[in-house]
PDB file of C-alpha atoms in Angstrom:
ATOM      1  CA  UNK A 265      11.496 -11.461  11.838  1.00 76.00           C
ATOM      2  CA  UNK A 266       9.322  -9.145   9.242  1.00 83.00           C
ATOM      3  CA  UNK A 267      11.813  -8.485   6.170  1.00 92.00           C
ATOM      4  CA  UNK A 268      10.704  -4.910   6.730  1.00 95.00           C
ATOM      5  CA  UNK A 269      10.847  -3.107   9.943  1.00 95.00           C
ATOM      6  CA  UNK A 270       8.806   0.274  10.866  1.00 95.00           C
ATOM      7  CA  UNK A 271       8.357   2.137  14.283  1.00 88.00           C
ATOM      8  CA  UNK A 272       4.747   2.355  14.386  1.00 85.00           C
ATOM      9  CA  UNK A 273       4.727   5.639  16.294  1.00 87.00           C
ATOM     10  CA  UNK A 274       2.794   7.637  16.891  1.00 93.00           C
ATOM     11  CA  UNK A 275       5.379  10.239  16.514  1.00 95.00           C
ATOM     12  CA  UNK A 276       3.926  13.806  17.743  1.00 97.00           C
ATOM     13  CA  UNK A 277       5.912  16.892  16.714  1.00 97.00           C
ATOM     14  CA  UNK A 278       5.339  20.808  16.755  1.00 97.00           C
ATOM     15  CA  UNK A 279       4.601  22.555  12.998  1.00 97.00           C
ATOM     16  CA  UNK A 280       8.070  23.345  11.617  1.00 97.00           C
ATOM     17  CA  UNK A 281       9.862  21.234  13.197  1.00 97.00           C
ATOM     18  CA  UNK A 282      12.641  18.572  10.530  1.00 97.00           C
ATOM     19  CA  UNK A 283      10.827  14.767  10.984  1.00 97.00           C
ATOM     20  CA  UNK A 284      12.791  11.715  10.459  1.00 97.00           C
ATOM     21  CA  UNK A 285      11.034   8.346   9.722  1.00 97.00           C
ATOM     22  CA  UNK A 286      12.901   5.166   9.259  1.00 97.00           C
ATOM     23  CA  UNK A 287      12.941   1.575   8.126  1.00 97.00           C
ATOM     24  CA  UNK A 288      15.095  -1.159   8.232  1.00 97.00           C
ATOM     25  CA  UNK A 289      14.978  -4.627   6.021  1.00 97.00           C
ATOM     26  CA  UNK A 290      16.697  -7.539   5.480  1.00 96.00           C
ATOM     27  CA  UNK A 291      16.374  -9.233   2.088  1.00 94.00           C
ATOM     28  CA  UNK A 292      19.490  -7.795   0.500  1.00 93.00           C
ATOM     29  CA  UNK A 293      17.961  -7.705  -3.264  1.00 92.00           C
ATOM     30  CA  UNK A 294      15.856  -4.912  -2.413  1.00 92.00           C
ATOM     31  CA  UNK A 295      16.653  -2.448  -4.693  1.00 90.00           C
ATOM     32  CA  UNK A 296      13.448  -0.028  -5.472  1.00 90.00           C
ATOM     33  CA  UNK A 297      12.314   1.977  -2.273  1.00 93.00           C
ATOM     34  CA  UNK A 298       9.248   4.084  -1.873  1.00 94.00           C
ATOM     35  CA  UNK A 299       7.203   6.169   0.651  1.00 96.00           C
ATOM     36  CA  UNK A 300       3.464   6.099   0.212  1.00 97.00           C
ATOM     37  CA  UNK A 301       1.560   8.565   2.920  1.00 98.00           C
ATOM     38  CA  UNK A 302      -2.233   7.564   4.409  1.00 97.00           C
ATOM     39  CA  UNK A 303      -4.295  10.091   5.007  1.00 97.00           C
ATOM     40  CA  UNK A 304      -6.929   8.921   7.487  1.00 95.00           C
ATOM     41  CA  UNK A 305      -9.783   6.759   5.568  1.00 93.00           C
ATOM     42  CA  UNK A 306      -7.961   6.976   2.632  1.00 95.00           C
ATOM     43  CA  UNK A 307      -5.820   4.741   0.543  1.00 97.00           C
ATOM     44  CA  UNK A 308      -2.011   5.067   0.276  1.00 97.00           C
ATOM     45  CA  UNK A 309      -0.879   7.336  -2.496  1.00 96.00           C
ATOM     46  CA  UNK A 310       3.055   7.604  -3.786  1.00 94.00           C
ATOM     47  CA  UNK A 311       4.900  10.365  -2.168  1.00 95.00           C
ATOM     48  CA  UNK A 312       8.286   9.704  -3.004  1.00 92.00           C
ATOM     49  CA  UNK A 313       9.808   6.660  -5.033  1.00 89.00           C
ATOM     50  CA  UNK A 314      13.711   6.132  -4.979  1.00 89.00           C
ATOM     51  CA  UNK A 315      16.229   3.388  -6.614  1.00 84.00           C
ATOM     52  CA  UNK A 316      19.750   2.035  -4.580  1.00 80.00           C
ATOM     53  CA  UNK A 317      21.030   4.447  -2.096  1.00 81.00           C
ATOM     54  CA  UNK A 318      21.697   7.895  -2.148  1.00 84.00           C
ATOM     55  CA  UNK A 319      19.242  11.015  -1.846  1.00 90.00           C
ATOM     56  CA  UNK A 320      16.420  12.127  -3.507  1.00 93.00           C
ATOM     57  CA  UNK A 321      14.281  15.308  -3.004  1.00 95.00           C
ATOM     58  CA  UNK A 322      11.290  16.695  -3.666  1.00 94.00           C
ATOM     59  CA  UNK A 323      10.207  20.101  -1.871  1.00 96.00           C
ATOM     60  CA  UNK A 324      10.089  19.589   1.763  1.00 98.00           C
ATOM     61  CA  UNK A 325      10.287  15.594   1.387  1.00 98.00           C
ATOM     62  CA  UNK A 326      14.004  13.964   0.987  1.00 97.00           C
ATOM     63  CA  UNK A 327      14.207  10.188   1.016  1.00 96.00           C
ATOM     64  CA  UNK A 328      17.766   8.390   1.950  1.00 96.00           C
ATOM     65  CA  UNK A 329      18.650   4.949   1.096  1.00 95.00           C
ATOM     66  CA  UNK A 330      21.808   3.609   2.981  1.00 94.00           C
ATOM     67  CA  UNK A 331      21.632  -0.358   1.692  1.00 92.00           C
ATOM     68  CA  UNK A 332      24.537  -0.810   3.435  1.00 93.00           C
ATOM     69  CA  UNK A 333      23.242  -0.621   6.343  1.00 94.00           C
ATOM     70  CA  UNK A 334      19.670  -1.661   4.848  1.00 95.00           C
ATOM     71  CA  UNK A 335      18.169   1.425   6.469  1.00 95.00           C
ATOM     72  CA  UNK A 336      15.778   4.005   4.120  1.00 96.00           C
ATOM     73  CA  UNK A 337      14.978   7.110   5.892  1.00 97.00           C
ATOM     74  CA  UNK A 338      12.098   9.960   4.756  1.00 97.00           C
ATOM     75  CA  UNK A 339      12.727  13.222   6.086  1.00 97.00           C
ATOM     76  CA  UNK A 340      10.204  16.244   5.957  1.00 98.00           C
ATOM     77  CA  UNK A 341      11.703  19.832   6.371  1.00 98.00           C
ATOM     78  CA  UNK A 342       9.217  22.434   8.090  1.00 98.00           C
ATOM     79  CA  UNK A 343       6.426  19.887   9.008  1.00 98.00           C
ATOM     80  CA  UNK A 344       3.144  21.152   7.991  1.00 97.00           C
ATOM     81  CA  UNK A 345      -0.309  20.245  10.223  1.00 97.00           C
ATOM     82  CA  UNK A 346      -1.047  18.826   6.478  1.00 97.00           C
ATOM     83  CA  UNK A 347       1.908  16.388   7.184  1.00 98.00           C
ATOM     84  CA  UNK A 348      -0.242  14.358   9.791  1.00 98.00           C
ATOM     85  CA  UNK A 349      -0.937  10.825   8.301  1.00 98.00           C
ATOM     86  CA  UNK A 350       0.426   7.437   8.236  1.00 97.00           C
ATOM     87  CA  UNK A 351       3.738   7.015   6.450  1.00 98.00           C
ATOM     88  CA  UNK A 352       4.325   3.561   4.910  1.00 97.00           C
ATOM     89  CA  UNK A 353       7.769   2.566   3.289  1.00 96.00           C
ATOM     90  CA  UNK A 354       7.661  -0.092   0.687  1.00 94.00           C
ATOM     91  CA  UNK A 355      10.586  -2.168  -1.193  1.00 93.00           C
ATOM     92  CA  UNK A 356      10.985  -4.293  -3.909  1.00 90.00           C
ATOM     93  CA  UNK A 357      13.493  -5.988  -6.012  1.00 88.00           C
ATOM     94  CA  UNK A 358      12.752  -4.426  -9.179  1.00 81.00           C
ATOM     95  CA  UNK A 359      11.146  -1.716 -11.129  1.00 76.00           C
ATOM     96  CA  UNK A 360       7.858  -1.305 -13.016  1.00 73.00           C
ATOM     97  CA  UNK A 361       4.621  -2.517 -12.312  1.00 73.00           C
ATOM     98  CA  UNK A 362       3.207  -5.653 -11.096  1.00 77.00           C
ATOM     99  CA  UNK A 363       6.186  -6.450  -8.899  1.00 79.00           C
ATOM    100  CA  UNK A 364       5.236  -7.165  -5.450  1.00 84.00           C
ATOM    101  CA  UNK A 365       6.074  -4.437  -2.782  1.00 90.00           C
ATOM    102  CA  UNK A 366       6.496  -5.398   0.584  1.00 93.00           C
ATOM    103  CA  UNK A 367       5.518  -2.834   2.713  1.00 95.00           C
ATOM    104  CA  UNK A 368       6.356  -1.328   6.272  1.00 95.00           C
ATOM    105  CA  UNK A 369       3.404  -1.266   9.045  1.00 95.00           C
ATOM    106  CA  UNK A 370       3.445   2.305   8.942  1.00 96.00           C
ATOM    107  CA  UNK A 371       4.646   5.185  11.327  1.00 96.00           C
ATOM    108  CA  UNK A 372       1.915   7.637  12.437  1.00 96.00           C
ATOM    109  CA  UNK A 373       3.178  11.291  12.401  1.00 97.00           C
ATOM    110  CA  UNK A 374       0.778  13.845  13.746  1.00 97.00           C
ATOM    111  CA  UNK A 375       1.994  18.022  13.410  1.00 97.00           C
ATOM    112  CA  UNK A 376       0.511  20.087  16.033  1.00 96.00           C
ATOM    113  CA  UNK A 377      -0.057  23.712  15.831  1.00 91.00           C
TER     114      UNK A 377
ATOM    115  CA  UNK B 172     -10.622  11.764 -12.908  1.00 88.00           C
ATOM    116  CA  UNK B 173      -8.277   8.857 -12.590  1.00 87.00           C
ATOM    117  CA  UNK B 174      -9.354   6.396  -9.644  1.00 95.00           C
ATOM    118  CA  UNK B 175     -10.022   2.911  -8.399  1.00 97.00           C
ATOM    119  CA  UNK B 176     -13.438   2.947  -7.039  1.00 98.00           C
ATOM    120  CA  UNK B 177     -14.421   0.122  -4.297  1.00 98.00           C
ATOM    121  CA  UNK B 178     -17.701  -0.899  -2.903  1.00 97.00           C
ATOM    122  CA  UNK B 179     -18.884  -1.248  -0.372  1.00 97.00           C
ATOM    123  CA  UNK B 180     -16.402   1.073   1.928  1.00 97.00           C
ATOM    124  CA  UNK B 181     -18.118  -0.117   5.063  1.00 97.00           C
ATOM    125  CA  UNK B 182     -19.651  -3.573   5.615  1.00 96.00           C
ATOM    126  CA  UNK B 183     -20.769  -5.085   8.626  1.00 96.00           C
ATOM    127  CA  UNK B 184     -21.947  -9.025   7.877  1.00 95.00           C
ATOM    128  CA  UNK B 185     -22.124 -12.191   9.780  1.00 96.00           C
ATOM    129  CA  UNK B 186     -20.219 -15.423   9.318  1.00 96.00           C
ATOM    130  CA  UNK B 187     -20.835 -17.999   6.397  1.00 96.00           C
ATOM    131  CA  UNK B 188     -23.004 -15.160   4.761  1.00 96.00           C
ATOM    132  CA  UNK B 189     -21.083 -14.769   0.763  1.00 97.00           C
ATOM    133  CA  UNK B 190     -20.076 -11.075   0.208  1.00 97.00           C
ATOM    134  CA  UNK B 191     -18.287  -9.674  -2.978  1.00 98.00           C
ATOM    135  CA  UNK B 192     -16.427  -6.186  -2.935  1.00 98.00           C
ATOM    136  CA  UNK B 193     -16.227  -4.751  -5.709  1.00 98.00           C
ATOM    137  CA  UNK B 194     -13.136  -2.486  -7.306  1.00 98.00           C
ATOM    138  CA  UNK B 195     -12.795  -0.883 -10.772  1.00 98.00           C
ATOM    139  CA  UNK B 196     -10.050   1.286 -12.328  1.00 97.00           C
ATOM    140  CA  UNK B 197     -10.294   3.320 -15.414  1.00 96.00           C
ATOM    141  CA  UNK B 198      -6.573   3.542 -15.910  1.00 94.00           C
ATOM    142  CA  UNK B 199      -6.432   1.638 -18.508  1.00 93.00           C
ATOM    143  CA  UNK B 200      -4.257  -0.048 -15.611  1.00 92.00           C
ATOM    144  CA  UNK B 201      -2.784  -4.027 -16.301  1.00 92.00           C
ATOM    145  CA  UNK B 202      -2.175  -5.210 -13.199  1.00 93.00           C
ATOM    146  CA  UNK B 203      -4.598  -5.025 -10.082  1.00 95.00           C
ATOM    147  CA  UNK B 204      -4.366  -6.164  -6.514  1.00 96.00           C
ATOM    148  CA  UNK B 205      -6.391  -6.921  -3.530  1.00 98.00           C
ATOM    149  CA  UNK B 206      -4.560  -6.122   0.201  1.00 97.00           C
ATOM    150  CA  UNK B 207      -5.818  -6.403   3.545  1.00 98.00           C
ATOM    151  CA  UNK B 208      -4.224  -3.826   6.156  1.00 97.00           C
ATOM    152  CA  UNK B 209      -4.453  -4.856   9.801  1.00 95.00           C
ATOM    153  CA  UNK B 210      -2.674  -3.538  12.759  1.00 91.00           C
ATOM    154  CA  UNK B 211       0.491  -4.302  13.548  1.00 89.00           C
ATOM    155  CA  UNK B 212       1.141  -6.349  10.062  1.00 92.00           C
ATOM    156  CA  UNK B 213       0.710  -3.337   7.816  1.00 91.00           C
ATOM    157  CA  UNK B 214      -0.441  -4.175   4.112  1.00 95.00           C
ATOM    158  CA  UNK B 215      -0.549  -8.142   3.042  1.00 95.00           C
ATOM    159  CA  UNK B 216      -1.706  -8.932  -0.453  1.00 95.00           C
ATOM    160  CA  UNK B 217      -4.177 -11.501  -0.859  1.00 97.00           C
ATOM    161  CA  UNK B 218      -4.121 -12.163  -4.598  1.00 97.00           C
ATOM    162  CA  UNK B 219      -2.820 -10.138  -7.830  1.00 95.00           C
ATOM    163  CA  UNK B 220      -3.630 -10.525 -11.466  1.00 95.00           C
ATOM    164  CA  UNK B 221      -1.402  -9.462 -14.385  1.00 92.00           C
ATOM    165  CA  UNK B 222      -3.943  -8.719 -16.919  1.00 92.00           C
ATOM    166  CA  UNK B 223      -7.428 -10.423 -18.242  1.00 94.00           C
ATOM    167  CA  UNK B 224      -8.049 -13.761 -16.731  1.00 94.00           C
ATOM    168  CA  UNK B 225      -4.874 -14.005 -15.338  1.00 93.00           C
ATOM    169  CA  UNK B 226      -4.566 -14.030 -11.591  1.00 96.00           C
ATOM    170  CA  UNK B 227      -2.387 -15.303  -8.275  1.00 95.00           C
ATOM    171  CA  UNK B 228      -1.852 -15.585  -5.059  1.00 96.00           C
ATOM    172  CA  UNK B 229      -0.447 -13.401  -2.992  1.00 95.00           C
ATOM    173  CA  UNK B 230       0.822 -13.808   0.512  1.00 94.00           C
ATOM    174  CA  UNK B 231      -2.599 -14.395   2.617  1.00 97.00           C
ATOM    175  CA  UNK B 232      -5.121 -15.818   0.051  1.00 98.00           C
ATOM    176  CA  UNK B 233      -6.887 -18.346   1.900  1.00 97.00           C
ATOM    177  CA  UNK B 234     -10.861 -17.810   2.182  1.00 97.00           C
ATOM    178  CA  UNK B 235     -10.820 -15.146  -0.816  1.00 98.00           C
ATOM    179  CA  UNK B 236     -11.651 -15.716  -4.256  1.00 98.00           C
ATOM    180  CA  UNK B 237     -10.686 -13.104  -7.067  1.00 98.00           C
ATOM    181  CA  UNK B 238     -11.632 -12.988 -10.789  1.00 96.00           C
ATOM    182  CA  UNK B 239     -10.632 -10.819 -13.318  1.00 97.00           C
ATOM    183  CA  UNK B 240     -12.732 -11.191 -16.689  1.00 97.00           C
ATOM    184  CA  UNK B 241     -12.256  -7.059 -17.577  1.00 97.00           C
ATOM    185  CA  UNK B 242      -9.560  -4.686 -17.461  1.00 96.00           C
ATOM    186  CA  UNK B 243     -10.915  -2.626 -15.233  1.00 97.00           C
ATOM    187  CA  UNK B 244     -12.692  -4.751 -12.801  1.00 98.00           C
ATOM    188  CA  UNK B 245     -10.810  -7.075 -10.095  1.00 98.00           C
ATOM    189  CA  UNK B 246     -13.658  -8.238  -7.482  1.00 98.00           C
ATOM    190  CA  UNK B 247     -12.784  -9.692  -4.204  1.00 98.00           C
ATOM    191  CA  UNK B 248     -15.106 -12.314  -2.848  1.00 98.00           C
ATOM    192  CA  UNK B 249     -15.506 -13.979   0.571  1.00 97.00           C
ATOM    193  CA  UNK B 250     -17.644 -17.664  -0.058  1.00 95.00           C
ATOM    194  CA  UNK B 251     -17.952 -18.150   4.067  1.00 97.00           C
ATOM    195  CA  UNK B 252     -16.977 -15.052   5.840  1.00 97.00           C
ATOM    196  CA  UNK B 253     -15.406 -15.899   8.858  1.00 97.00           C
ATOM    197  CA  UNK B 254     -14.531 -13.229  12.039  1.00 97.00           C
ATOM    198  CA  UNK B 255     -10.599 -13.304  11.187  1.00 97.00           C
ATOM    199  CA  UNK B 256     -11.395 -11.333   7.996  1.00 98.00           C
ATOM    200  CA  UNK B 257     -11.940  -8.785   9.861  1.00 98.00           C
ATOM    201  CA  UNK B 258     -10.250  -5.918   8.520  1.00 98.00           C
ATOM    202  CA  UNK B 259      -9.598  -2.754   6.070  1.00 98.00           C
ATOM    203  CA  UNK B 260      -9.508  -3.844   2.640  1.00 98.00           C
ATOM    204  CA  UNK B 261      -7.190  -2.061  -0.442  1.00 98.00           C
ATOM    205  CA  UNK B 262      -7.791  -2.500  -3.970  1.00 98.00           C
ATOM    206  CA  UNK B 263      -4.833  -1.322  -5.723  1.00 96.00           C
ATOM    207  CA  UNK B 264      -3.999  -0.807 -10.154  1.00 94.00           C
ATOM    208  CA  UNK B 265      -0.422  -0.032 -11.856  1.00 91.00           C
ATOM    209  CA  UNK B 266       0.782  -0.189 -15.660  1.00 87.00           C
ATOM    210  CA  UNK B 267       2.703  -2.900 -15.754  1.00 80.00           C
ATOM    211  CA  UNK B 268       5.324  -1.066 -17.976  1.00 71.00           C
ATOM    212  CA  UNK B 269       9.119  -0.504 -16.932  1.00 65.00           C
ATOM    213  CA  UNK B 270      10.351   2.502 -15.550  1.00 61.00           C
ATOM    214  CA  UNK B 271       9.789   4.201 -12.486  1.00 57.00           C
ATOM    215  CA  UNK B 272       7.117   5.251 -12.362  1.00 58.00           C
ATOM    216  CA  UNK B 273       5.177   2.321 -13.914  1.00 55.00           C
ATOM    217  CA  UNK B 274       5.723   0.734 -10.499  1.00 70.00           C
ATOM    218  CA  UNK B 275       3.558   3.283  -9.143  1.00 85.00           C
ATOM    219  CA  UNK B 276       0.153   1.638  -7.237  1.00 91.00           C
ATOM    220  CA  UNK B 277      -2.971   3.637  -7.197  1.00 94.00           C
ATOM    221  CA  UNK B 278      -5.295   2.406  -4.477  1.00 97.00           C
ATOM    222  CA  UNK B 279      -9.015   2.453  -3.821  1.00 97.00           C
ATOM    223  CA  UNK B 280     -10.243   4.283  -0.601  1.00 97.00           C
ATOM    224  CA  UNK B 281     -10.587   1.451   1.134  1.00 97.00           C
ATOM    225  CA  UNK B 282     -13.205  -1.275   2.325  1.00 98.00           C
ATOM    226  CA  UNK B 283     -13.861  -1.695   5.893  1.00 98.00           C
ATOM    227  CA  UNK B 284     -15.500  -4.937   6.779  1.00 98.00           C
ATOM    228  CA  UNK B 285     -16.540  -6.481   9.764  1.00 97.00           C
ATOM    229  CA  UNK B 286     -17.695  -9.651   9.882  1.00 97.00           C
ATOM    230  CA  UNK B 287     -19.551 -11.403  13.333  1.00 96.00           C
TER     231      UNK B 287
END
């Protein structure tokens, strides 16, 4: 079993309508959650970066951490064609840099006009 | 602007034949890392390094080499290519600082390399 599990889509939705991506994990000391989005041929870049559970937002973008229930969600509000990418959750035990993030396989969210 | 810059972004080789892709950051970043993305098993790191001359394995290192003798440069290198390398390559750089947003990882556009 991974220690992080993502629905690999792809999930195809109409502009404006609310989009929910998920992940579930195992390892319990996961404390530091984050969304990076792919833009096709691109590298991942940092969209939203969250620590323990609770909410966080940021525009249209509001990431949920439920560690209970070791289950992170990202939700975007009035999906935007500009929306359509891969969305990658990643985790680690700590914060700062050069801790290792283990990362979801992705979901692949296309916004049709 | 601030970037990591690899090369080559497409490579097409054949087995045994010794390849080296390159990546550089002018971050200023300490710690850079090399991941391979395939289908269905998302991003895997193949080896890290913390600052100059100091480097480890990650979680898939076998059949890459990495050195790290400047800041700013972390090459990846294949000795004997073989078909199972196959795949999209991501050079990524962070600060190594605390804090939030220290854990941040700025990645390279990617190197896509197939190898027959």
């Amino acid at each position: 079993q991974k220690e992080v599990e993502q629905d690999p889509g792809p999930l195809s939705v109409p502009e404006g309508a609310i989009v929910s991506l998920n992940c579930t994990y195992s390892n319990s000391a996961f404390q530091y959650f984050m969304w990076y989005r792919q833009y096709s041929r691109k590298g991942p870049e940092l969209l939203m970066y969250t620590y323990s559970s609770g909410n966080k937002e940021d525009g249209r973008f509001t990431a949920q951490v439920d560690k209970s229930s070791k289950y992170i969600s990202l939700f975007i509000r009035d999906s935007q064609p500009s929306d359509s990418a891969t969305y990658l959750c990643a985790m680690s035990p700590f914060t700062g840099g050069g801790n290792k993030l283990t990362f979801g396989t992705g979901t692949q969210l296309k916004v049709e006009l | 602007e601030a970037q990591v810059t690899q090369n080559p972004r497409y490579l097409i080789t054949v087995t045994g034949k010794k390849l080296t892709v390159t990546c550089s950051q002018n971050m200023n970043h300490e710690y850079m890392s090399w991941y391979r993305q395939d289908p269905g098993l998302g991003l895997r790191q193949i080896y890290y390094s913390m600052n100059v001359e100091v480097t480890d394995k990650g979680d898939v290192p076998e059949g890459y080499k990495v050195s790290r003798k400047e800041k700013r440069n972390f090459p990846l290198i294949l000795e004997s290519p073989s078909p199972n390398q196959t795949s999209l390559y991501f050079c990524a750089s962070s600060l190594l600082s605390r804090g939030k947003s220290a854990g941040e990882l700025f990645f390279g556009e990617g190197s896509r390399l197939t190898v027959l």
